[in-house]
PDB file of C-alpha atoms and ligand atoms in Angstrom:
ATOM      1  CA  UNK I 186      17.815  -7.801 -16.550  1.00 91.00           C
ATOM      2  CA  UNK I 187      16.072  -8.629 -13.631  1.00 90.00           C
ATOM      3  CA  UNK I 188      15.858  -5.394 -10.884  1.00 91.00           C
ATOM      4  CA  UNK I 189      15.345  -6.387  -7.317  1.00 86.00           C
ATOM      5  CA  UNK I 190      14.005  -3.396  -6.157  1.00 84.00           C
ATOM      6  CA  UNK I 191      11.069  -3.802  -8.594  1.00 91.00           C
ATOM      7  CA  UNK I 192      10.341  -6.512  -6.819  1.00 87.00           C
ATOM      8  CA  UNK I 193       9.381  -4.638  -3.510  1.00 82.00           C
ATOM      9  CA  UNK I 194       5.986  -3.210  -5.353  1.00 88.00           C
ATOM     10  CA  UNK I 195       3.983  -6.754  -5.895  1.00 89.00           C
ATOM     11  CA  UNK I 196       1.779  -6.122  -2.401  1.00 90.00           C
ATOM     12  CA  UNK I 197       1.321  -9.234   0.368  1.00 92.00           C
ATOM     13  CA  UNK I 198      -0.138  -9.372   4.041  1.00 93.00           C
ATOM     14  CA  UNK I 199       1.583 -11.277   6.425  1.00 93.00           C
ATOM     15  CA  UNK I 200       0.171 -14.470   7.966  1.00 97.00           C
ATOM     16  CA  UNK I 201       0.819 -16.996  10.273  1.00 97.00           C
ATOM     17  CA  UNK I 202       0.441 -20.224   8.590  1.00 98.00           C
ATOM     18  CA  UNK I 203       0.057 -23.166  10.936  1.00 98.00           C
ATOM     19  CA  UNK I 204      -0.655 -27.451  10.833  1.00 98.00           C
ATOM     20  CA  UNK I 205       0.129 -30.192  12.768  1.00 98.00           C
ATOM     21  CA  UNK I 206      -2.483 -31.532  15.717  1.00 97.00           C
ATOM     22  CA  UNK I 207      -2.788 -31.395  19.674  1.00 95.00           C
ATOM     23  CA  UNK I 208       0.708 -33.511  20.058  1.00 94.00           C
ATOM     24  CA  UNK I 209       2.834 -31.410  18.051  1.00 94.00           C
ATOM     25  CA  UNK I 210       1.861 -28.262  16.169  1.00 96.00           C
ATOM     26  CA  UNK I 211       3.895 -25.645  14.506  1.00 97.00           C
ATOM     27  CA  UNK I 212       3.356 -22.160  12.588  1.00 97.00           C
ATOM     28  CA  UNK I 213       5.596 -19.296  10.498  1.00 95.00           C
ATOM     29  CA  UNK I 214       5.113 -16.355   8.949  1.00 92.00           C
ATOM     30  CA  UNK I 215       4.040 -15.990   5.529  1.00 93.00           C
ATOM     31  CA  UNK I 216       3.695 -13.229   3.122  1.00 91.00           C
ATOM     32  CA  UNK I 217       2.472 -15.838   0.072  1.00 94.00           C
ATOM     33  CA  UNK I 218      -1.272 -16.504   0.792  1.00 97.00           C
ATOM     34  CA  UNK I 219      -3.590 -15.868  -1.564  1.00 96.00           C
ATOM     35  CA  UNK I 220      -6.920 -16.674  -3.057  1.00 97.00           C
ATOM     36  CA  UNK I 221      -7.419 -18.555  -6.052  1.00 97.00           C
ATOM     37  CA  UNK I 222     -10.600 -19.093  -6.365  1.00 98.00           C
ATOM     38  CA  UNK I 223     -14.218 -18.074  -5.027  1.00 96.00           C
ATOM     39  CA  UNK I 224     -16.410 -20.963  -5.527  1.00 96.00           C
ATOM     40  CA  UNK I 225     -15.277 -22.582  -4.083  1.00 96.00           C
ATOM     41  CA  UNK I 226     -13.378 -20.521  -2.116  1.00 98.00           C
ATOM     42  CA  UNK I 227      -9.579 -21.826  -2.576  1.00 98.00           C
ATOM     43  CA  UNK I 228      -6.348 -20.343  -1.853  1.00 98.00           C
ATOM     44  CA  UNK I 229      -2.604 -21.417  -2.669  1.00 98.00           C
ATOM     45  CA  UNK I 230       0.551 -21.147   0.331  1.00 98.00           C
ATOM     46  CA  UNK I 231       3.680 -21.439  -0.873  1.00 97.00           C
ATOM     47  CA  UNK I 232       6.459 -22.948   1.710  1.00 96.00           C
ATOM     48  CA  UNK I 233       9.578 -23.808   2.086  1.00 94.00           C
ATOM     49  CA  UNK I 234      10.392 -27.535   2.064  1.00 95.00           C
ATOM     50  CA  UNK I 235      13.097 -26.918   4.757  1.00 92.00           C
ATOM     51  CA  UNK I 236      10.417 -25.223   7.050  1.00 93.00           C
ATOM     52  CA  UNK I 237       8.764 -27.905   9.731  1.00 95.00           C
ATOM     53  CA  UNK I 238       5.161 -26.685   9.267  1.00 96.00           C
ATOM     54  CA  UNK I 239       5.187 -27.635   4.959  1.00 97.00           C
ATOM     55  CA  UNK I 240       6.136 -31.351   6.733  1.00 96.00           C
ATOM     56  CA  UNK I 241       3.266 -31.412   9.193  1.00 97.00           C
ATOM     57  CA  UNK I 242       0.957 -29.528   6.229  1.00 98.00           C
ATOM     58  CA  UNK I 243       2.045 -32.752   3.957  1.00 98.00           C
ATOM     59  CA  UNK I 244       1.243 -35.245   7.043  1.00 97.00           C
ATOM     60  CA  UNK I 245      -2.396 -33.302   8.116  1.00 98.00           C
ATOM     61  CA  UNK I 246      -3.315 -32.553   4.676  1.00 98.00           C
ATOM     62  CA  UNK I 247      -4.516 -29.186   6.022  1.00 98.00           C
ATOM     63  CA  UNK I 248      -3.642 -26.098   7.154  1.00 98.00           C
ATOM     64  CA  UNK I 249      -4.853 -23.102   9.435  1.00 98.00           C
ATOM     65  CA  UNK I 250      -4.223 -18.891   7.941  1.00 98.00           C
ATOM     66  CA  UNK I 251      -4.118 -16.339  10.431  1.00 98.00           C
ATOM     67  CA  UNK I 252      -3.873 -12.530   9.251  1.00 98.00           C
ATOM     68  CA  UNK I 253      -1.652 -10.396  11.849  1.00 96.00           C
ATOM     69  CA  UNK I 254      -2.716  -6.862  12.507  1.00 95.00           C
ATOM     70  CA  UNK I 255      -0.800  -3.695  12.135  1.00 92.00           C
ATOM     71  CA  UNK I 256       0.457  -3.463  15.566  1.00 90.00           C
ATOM     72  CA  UNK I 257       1.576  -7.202  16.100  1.00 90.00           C
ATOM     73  CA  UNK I 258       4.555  -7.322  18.101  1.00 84.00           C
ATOM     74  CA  UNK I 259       8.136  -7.876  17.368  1.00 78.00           C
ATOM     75  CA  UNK I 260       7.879 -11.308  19.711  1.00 80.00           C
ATOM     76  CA  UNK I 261       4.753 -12.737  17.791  1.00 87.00           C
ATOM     77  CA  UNK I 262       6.810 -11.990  14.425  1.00 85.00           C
ATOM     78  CA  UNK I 263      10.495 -12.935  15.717  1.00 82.00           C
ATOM     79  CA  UNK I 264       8.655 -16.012  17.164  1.00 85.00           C
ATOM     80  CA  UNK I 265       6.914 -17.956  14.452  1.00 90.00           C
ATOM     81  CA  UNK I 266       9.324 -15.440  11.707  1.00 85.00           C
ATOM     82  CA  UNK I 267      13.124 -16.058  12.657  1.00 80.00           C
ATOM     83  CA  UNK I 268      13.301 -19.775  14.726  1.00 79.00           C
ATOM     84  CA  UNK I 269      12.652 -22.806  13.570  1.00 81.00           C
ATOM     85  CA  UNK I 270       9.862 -25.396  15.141  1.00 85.00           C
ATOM     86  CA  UNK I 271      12.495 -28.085  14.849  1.00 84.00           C
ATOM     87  CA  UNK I 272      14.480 -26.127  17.672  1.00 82.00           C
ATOM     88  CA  UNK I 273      11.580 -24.897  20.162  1.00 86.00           C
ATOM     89  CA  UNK I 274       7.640 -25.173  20.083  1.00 93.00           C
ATOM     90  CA  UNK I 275       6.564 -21.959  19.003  1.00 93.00           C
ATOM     91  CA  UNK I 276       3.003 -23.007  19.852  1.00 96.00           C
ATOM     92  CA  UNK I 277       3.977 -22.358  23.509  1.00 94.00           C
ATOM     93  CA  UNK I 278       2.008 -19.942  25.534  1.00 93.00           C
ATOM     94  CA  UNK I 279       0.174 -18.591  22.354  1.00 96.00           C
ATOM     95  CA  UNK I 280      -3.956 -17.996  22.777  1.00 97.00           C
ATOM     96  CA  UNK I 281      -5.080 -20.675  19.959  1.00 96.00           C
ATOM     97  CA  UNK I 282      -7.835 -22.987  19.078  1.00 98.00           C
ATOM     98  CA  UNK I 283      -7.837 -26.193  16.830  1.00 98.00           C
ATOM     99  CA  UNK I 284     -10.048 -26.493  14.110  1.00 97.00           C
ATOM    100  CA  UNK I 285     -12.310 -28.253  12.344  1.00 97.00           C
ATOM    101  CA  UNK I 286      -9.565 -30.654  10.592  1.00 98.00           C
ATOM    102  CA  UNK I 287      -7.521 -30.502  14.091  1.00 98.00           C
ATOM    103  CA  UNK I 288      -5.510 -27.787  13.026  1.00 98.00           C
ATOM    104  CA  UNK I 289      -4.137 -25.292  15.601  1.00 98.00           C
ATOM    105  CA  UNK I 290      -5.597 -21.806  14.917  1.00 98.00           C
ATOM    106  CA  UNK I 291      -3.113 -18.493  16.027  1.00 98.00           C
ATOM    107  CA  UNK I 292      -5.803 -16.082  17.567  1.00 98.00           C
ATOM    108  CA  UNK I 293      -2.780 -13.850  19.203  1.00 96.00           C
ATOM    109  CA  UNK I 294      -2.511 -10.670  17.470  1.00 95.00           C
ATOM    110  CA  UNK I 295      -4.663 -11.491  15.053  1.00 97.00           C
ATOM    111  CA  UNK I 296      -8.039 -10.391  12.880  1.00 98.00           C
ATOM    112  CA  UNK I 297      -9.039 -13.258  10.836  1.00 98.00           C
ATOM    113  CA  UNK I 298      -8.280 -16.800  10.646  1.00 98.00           C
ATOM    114  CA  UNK I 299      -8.861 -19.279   7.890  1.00 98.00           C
ATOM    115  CA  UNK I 300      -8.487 -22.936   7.537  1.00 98.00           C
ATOM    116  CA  UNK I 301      -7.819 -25.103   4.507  1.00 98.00           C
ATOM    117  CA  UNK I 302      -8.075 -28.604   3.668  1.00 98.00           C
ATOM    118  CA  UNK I 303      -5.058 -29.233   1.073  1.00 98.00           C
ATOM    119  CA  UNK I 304      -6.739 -30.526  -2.525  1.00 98.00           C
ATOM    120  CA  UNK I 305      -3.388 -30.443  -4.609  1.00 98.00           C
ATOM    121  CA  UNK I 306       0.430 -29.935  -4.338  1.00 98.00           C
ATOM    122  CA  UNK I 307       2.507 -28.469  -6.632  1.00 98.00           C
ATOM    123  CA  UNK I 308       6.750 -28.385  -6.596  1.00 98.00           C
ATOM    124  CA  UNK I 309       7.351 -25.231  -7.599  1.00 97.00           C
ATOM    125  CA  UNK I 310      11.365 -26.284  -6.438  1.00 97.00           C
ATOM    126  CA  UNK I 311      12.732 -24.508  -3.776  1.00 95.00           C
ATOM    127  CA  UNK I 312       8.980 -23.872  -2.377  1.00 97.00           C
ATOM    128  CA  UNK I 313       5.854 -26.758  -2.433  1.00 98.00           C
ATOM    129  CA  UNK I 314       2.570 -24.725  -2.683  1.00 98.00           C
ATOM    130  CA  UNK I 315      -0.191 -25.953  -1.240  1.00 98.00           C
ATOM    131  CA  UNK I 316      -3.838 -25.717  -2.546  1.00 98.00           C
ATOM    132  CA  UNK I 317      -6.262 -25.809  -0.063  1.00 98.00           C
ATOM    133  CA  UNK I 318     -10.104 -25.497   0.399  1.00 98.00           C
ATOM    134  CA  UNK I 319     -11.551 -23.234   3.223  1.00 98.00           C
ATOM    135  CA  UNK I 320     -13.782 -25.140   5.302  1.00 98.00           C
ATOM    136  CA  UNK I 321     -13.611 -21.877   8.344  1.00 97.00           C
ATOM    137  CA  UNK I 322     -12.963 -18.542   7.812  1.00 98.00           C
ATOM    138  CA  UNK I 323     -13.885 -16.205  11.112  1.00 98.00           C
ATOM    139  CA  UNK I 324     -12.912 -12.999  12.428  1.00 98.00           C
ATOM    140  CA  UNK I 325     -11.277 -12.129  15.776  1.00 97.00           C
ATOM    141  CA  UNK I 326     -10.865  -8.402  15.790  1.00 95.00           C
ATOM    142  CA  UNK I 327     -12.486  -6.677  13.206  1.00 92.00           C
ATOM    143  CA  UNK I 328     -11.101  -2.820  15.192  1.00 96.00           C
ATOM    144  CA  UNK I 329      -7.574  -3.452  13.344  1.00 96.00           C
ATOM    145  CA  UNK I 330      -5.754  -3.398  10.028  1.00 95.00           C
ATOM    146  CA  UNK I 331      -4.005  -6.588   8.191  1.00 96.00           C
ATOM    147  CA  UNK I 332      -0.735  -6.146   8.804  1.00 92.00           C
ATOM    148  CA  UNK I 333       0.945  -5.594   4.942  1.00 90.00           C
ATOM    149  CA  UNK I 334       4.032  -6.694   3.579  1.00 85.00           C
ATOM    150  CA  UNK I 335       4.899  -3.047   2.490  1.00 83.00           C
ATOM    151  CA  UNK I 336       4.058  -1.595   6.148  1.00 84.00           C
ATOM    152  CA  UNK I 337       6.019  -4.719   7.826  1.00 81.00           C
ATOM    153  CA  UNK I 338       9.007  -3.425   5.448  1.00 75.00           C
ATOM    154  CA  UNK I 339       8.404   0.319   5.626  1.00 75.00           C
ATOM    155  CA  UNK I 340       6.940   0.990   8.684  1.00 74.00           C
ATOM    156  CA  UNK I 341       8.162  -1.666  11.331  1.00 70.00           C
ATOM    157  CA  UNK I 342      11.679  -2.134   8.959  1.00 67.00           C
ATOM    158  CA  UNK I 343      11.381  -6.104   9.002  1.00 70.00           C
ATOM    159  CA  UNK I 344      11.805  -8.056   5.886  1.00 65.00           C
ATOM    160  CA  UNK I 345      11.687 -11.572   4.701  1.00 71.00           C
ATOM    161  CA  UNK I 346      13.185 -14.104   6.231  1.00 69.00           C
ATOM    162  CA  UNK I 347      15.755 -16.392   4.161  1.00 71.00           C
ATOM    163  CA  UNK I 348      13.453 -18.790   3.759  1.00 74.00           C
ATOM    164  CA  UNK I 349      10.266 -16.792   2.348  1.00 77.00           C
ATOM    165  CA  UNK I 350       9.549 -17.168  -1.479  1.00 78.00           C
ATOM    166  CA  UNK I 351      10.522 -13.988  -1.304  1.00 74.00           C
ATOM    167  CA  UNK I 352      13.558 -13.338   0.294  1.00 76.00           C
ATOM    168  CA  UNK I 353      16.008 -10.912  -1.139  1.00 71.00           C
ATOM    169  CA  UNK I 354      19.671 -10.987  -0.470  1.00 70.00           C
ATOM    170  CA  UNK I 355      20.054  -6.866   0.855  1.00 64.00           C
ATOM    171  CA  UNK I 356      23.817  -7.048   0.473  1.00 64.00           C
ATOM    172  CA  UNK I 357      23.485  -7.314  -3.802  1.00 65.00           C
ATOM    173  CA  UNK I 358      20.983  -4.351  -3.804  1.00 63.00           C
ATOM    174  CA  UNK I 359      22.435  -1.378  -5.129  1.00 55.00           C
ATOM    175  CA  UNK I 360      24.084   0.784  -2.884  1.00 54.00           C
ATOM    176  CA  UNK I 361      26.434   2.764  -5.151  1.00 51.00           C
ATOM    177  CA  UNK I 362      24.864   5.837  -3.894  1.00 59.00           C
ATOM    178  CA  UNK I 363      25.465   5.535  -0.600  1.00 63.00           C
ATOM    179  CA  UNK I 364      27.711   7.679   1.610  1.00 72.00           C
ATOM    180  CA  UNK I 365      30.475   5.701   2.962  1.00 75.00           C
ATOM    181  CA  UNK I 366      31.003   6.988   6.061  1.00 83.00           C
ATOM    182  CA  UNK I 367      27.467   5.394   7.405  1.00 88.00           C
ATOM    183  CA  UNK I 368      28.464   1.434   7.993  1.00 91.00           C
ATOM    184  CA  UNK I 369      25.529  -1.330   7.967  1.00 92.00           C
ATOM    185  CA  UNK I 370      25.438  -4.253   9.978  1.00 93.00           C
ATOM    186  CA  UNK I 371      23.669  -7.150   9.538  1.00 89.00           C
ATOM    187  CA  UNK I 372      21.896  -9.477  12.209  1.00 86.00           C
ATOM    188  CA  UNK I 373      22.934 -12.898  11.101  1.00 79.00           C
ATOM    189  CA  UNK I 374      19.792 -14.537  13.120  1.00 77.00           C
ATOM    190  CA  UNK I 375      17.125 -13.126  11.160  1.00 77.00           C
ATOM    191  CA  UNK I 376      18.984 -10.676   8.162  1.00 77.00           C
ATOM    192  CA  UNK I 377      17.721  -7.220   9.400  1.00 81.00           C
ATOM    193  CA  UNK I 378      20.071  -4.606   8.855  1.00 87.00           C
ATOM    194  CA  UNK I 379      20.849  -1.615  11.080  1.00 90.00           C
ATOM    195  CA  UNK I 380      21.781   0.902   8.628  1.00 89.00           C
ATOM    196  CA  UNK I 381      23.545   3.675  10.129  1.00 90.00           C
ATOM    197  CA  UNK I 382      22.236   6.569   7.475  1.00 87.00           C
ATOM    198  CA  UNK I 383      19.070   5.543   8.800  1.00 84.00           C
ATOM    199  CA  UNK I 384      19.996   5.953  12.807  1.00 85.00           C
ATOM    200  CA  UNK I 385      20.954   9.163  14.506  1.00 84.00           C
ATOM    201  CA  UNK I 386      23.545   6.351  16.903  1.00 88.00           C
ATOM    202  CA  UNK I 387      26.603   5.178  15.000  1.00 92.00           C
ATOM    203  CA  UNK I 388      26.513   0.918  15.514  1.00 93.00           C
ATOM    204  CA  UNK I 389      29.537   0.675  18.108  1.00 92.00           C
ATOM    205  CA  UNK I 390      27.775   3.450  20.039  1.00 92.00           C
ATOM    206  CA  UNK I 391      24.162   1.145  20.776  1.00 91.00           C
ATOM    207  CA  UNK I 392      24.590   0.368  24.651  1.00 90.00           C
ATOM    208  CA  UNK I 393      25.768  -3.439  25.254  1.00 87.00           C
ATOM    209  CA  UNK I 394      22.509  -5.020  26.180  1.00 87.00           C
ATOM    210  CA  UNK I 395      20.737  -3.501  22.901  1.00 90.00           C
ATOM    211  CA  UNK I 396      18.706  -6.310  20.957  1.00 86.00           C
ATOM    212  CA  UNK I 397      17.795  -6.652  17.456  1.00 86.00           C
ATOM    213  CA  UNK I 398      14.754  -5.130  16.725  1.00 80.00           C
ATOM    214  CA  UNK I 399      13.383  -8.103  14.834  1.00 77.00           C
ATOM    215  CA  UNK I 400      14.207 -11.399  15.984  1.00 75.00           C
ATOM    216  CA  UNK I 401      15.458  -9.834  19.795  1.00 75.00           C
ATOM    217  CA  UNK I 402      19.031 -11.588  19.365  1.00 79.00           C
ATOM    218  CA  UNK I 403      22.232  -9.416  20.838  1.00 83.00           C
ATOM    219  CA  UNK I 404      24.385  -7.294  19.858  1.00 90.00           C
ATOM    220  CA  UNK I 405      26.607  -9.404  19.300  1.00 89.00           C
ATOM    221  CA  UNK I 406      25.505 -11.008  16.417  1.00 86.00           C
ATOM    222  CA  UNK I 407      25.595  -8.424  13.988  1.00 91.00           C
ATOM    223  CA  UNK I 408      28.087  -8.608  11.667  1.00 92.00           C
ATOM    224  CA  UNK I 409      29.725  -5.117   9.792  1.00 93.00           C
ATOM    225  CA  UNK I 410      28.625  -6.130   5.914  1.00 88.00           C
TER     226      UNK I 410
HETATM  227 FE1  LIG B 542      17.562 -10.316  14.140  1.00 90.77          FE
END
């Protein structure tokens, strides 16, 4: 049997992963970035094929890493995390630089930044990953903490969007436990869930204009689950 919750101890940072040029650029968040090898230095990203950037990645041949810090904001995450680049250009406003392979670079709210020329691509299905090459790797803030997956989840209460490689559907977790009299309600923008056994205010009592805490959409989207 397979045991989602065992799935919550593999560890990830969280990245903004980013392609495209000058014209049009785009970015997400990523928790699947890692290194493969050291010499040379070469790392794998695995992305969805429905997300905009894995097209631009496939029509650049590279691709830009930047690693968010512990503090990152809710509008950085909900920005390049819950909307899509088709819909609006999340490149807007943000502090970046291009790089070396015309790449844009996030530098917002980040401590490191890496960039990647792609040497292979492998369908792995749902997900392409991308093998690239680092031809930059340079620090912006070296005063702050990578951002983790398990601190993004425990500490800040955000979890993986539906199209991360590793998304888990909260509704089939087990909650046979749970007292029945707390209700949960789930953001249908970006999946967080406001868990009333975790709040001291019931759901119907949040004022009106409250937002979700993750992707800053209303009230009104949350649905009882
Ligand atoms: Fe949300």
């Amino acid at each position: 049997m397979i045991n989602l919750e065992a799935l919550f101890n593999i560890s990830y940072g969280l990245y903004i992963v980013c392609s495209g040029d000058k014209d049009k650029g785009n970015g997400y968040i990523s928790n699947t970035v890692f290194q493969v090898t050291s010499e040379p230095a070469r790392f794998a990203a695995s992305c969805n094929k429905n997300n905009y950037t894995t097209e631009l990645i496939q029509k650049t041949g590279a691709f830009s890493v930047s690693v968010l810090h512990t503090e990152a904001s809710s509008e950085i995450i909900g920005n390049f995390g819950y909307k899509s680049g088709k819909d609006v250009d999340k490149l807007k406003g943000v502090n970046l630089i291009y790089g070396e392979t015309g790449v844009p670079i996030v530098l917002d709210e980040c401590i490191s930044y890496y960039e990647f020329k792609v040497i292979q691509t492998v369908d792995v299905g749902t997900h392409i990953l991308f093998i690239g090459e680092m031809v930059t790797a340079e620090n912006i803030d070296t005063t702050k903490e990578p951002m983790t997956y398990l601190y993004y989840r425990n500490i800040r209460k955000g979890f993986s969007p539906k199209n991360a490689p590793t998304y888990i559907d909260k509704t089939k977790l087990d909650t046979k436990s749970r007292d029945a009299s707390y209700k949960r309600f789930k953001c249908e923008v970006c999946g967080y869930i406001y868990d009333e056994a975790e709040h001291d205010i019931k759901f119907a009592d949040l004022p009106d204009d409250w937002v979700c805490p993750i992707c800053y959409t209303d009230k009104a989207d949350f649905v009882e689950i």
